[in-house]
Amino acid sequence: MKLKRDFYERPTLEVAKDLLGKTLVKIQDEKIYRVKIVECEAYLGLEDRAAHSFHGKITPRVKSMWGEAGVAYVYFTYGMYYCMNVVTEKEGIPNAVLIRAAEPLEGLDFMSLNRYGKVYSELTKPQKKNLLNGPAKLCQCLNIDREYDGMSLLGNELYIEEGETVENVVVTGRIGIENSKEAKDYLYRFYIGGSPYVSKR
DNA sequence: GTACTGATATGCT
DNA sequence: GCATATCAGTACC
């Protein structure tokens, strides 16, 4: 069951929590990728110093964050990495949820080829564990780049479908924003407790 | 296990 | 010029 716009058009923190356990699906050239979302973070543009759209900023990069709910926001960072977000709430509210980590379900060989140039069975143990446990890794594996910025998640190429219900949700502070003053204490990070696929730290 | 480094686009001051 | 929503590799406990 593909999630519809009404799932995304809700308060960002609720969407972030509900995304855990859902399945992210990407279909490209007959290749099917399916991964279970195990970790994500909410970014609330208007009131959140750590968000790219803090205080209503609009730059070319964050443009799609202002669009309607159910659209992908893909940004380029540190000169070499992409990260994928899901835009939430109504058009004009620049909020999004960063997908931080996932558990591979289907298309493992495609993912490992994208990242290491090897099929999954040839990966070393640490390589298997590190396949999707970070936002930039996830994009490398799924071959997500700037082409996907602004793409609707309601179409047939990239979407999220209903998954299992998650009981053990852990809420903590976010990662990698140490200098964002008061925003670093916001408890906007959600992950599935006990899953070996979260990025931890 | 932790600690430091380099890769370097984008937007800020 | 400088910081950043990152990761991989290396060096060293």
PDB file of C-alpha atoms in Angstrom, chain A residues 28-141:
ATOM      1  CA  GLN A  28      14.543   2.327 -12.028  1.00  0.00           C
ATOM      2  CA  ASP A  29      15.207   0.507 -15.280  1.00  0.00           C
ATOM      3  CA  GLU A  30      13.435  -2.664 -14.118  1.00  0.00           C
ATOM      4  CA  LYS A  31      15.554  -2.646 -10.971  1.00  0.00           C
ATOM      5  CA  ILE A  32      13.632  -2.763  -7.728  1.00  0.00           C
ATOM      6  CA  TYR A  33      15.072  -1.489  -4.467  1.00  0.00           C
ATOM      7  CA  ARG A  34      13.174  -1.939  -1.212  1.00  0.00           C
ATOM      8  CA  VAL A  35      14.469  -0.843   2.202  1.00  0.00           C
ATOM      9  CA  LYS A  36      12.887  -0.531   5.623  1.00  0.00           C
ATOM     10  CA  ILE A  37      13.298   2.871   7.248  1.00  0.00           C
ATOM     11  CA  VAL A  38      14.798   2.463  10.716  1.00  0.00           C
ATOM     12  CA  GLU A  39      15.986   5.978  11.531  1.00  0.00           C
ATOM     13  CA  CYS A  40      15.031   9.541  10.627  1.00  0.00           C
ATOM     14  CA  GLU A  41      15.105  13.133  11.866  1.00  0.00           C
ATOM     15  CA  ALA A  42      12.607  15.985  11.649  1.00  0.00           C
ATOM     16  CA  TYR A  43      13.589  19.447  10.450  1.00  0.00           C
ATOM     17  CA  LEU A  44      11.184  22.264  11.213  1.00  0.00           C
ATOM     18  CA  GLY A  45      12.167  25.155   8.985  1.00  0.00           C
ATOM     19  CA  LEU A  46      10.514  28.103  10.662  1.00  0.00           C
ATOM     20  CA  GLU A  47      11.679  27.504  14.220  1.00  0.00           C
ATOM     21  CA  ASP A  48      14.668  25.214  13.905  1.00  0.00           C
ATOM     22  CA  ARG A  49      18.130  26.724  13.609  1.00  0.00           C
ATOM     23  CA  ALA A  50      19.570  23.470  12.280  1.00  0.00           C
ATOM     24  CA  ALA A  51      17.278  23.401   9.255  1.00  0.00           C
ATOM     25  CA  HIS A  52      18.451  24.701   5.913  1.00  0.00           C
ATOM     26  CA  SER A  53      15.229  26.683   5.697  1.00  0.00           C
ATOM     27  CA  PHE A  54      15.553  28.237   9.164  1.00  0.00           C
ATOM     28  CA  HIS A  55      13.531  31.413   9.583  1.00  0.00           C
ATOM     29  CA  GLY A  56      11.990  31.120   6.169  1.00  0.00           C
ATOM     30  CA  LYS A  57      15.149  31.265   4.136  1.00  0.00           C
ATOM     31  CA  ILE A  58      14.773  30.412   0.493  1.00  0.00           C
ATOM     32  CA  THR A  59      17.814  29.456  -1.549  1.00  0.00           C
ATOM     33  CA  PRO A  60      17.908  27.461  -4.779  1.00  0.00           C
ATOM     34  CA  ARG A  61      18.958  24.417  -2.791  1.00  0.00           C
ATOM     35  CA  VAL A  62      16.034  24.339  -0.360  1.00  0.00           C
ATOM     36  CA  LYS A  63      13.374  25.290  -2.864  1.00  0.00           C
ATOM     37  CA  SER A  64      11.654  21.917  -2.910  1.00  0.00           C
ATOM     38  CA  MET A  65      11.318  21.984   0.864  1.00  0.00           C
ATOM     39  CA  TRP A  66       8.698  24.671   0.388  1.00  0.00           C
ATOM     40  CA  GLY A  67       6.647  22.568  -1.979  1.00  0.00           C
ATOM     41  CA  GLU A  68       3.674  20.405  -1.145  1.00  0.00           C
ATOM     42  CA  ALA A  69       3.839  17.341   1.079  1.00  0.00           C
ATOM     43  CA  GLY A  70       4.954  14.020  -0.345  1.00  0.00           C
ATOM     44  CA  VAL A  71       7.857  15.340  -2.407  1.00  0.00           C
ATOM     45  CA  ALA A  72      11.538  14.415  -2.092  1.00  0.00           C
ATOM     46  CA  TYR A  73      14.090  17.016  -1.006  1.00  0.00           C
ATOM     47  CA  VAL A  74      17.564  15.855  -2.004  1.00  0.00           C
ATOM     48  CA  TYR A  75      20.507  18.058  -1.122  1.00  0.00           C
ATOM     49  CA  PHE A  76      24.210  17.912  -1.789  1.00  0.00           C
ATOM     50  CA  THR A  77      26.585  18.396   1.149  1.00  0.00           C
ATOM     51  CA  TYR A  78      30.261  18.320   2.094  1.00  0.00           C
ATOM     52  CA  GLY A  79      31.123  18.535  -1.572  1.00  0.00           C
ATOM     53  CA  MET A  80      30.456  14.850  -2.222  1.00  0.00           C
ATOM     54  CA  TYR A  81      27.343  13.443  -0.624  1.00  0.00           C
ATOM     55  CA  TYR A  82      23.602  13.471  -1.166  1.00  0.00           C
ATOM     56  CA  CYS A  83      20.976  13.154   1.535  1.00  0.00           C
ATOM     57  CA  MET A  84      17.305  12.480   1.044  1.00  0.00           C
ATOM     58  CA  ASN A  85      14.400  14.067   2.874  1.00  0.00           C
ATOM     59  CA  VAL A  86      10.649  13.755   2.660  1.00  0.00           C
ATOM     60  CA  VAL A  87       8.779  17.048   2.553  1.00  0.00           C
ATOM     61  CA  THR A  88       5.895  17.329   4.987  1.00  0.00           C
ATOM     62  CA  GLU A  89       2.975  19.665   5.749  1.00  0.00           C
ATOM     63  CA  LYS A  90       1.263  22.064   3.417  1.00  0.00           C
ATOM     64  CA  GLU A  91       2.866  24.035   0.632  1.00  0.00           C
ATOM     65  CA  GLY A  92       4.508  27.131   2.135  1.00  0.00           C
ATOM     66  CA  ILE A  93       5.753  25.364   5.287  1.00  0.00           C
ATOM     67  CA  PRO A  94       9.410  24.362   4.763  1.00  0.00           C
ATOM     68  CA  ASN A  95       9.504  21.227   6.890  1.00  0.00           C
ATOM     69  CA  ALA A  96      10.999  17.854   6.050  1.00  0.00           C
ATOM     70  CA  VAL A  97      12.132  14.532   7.484  1.00  0.00           C
ATOM     71  CA  LEU A  98      15.676  13.340   6.824  1.00  0.00           C
ATOM     72  CA  ILE A  99      15.934   9.615   6.173  1.00  0.00           C
ATOM     73  CA  ARG A 100      19.035   8.608   8.114  1.00  0.00           C
ATOM     74  CA  ALA A 101      19.222   4.828   7.933  1.00  0.00           C
ATOM     75  CA  ALA A 102      17.456   1.786   6.546  1.00  0.00           C
ATOM     76  CA  GLU A 103      17.512  -1.985   6.483  1.00  0.00           C
ATOM     77  CA  PRO A 104      17.952  -3.640   3.068  1.00  0.00           C
ATOM     78  CA  LEU A 105      15.034  -5.816   1.980  1.00  0.00           C
ATOM     79  CA  GLU A 106      15.273  -6.262  -1.787  1.00  0.00           C
ATOM     80  CA  GLY A 107      17.738  -5.325  -4.543  1.00  0.00           C
ATOM     81  CA  LEU A 108      20.786  -5.989  -2.361  1.00  0.00           C
ATOM     82  CA  ASP A 109      23.041  -6.679  -5.327  1.00  0.00           C
ATOM     83  CA  PHE A 110      22.090  -3.411  -7.023  1.00  0.00           C
ATOM     84  CA  MET A 111      22.776  -1.506  -3.823  1.00  0.00           C
ATOM     85  CA  SER A 112      26.169  -3.067  -3.194  1.00  0.00           C
ATOM     86  CA  LEU A 113      27.152  -2.604  -6.838  1.00  0.00           C
ATOM     87  CA  ASN A 114      26.287   1.098  -6.619  1.00  0.00           C
ATOM     88  CA  ARG A 115      28.445   1.493  -3.538  1.00  0.00           C
ATOM     89  CA  TYR A 116      31.266  -1.005  -3.760  1.00  0.00           C
ATOM     90  CA  GLY A 117      31.117  -2.355  -7.328  1.00  0.00           C
ATOM     91  CA  LYS A 118      30.542  -5.872  -5.968  1.00  0.00           C
ATOM     92  CA  VAL A 119      27.546  -8.122  -5.497  1.00  0.00           C
ATOM     93  CA  TYR A 120      26.212  -8.417  -1.983  1.00  0.00           C
ATOM     94  CA  SER A 121      27.563 -11.909  -1.330  1.00  0.00           C
ATOM     95  CA  GLU A 122      31.127 -10.665  -1.924  1.00  0.00           C
ATOM     96  CA  LEU A 123      30.956  -7.861   0.624  1.00  0.00           C
ATOM     97  CA  THR A 124      32.929  -8.093   3.822  1.00  0.00           C
ATOM     98  CA  LYS A 125      31.067  -8.128   7.103  1.00  0.00           C
ATOM     99  CA  PRO A 126      31.605  -4.457   7.939  1.00  0.00           C
ATOM    100  CA  GLN A 127      30.598  -3.510   4.403  1.00  0.00           C
ATOM    101  CA  LYS A 128      27.283  -5.298   4.806  1.00  0.00           C
ATOM    102  CA  LYS A 129      26.631  -3.571   8.076  1.00  0.00           C
ATOM    103  CA  ASN A 130      27.555  -0.164   6.673  1.00  0.00           C
ATOM    104  CA  LEU A 131      25.442  -0.478   3.573  1.00  0.00           C
ATOM    105  CA  LEU A 132      22.601   1.835   4.592  1.00  0.00           C
ATOM    106  CA  ASN A 133      23.331   3.103   8.108  1.00  0.00           C
ATOM    107  CA  GLY A 134      23.692   6.784   7.217  1.00  0.00           C
ATOM    108  CA  PRO A 135      21.885   9.319   5.056  1.00  0.00           C
ATOM    109  CA  ALA A 136      24.614   9.665   2.431  1.00  0.00           C
ATOM    110  CA  LYS A 137      25.133   5.905   2.219  1.00  0.00           C
ATOM    111  CA  LEU A 138      21.473   5.384   1.629  1.00  0.00           C
ATOM    112  CA  CYS A 139      21.546   7.734  -1.335  1.00  0.00           C
ATOM    113  CA  GLN A 140      24.649   6.101  -2.768  1.00  0.00           C
ATOM    114  CA  CYS A 141      23.069   2.665  -2.597  1.00  0.00           C
TER     115      CYS A 141
END
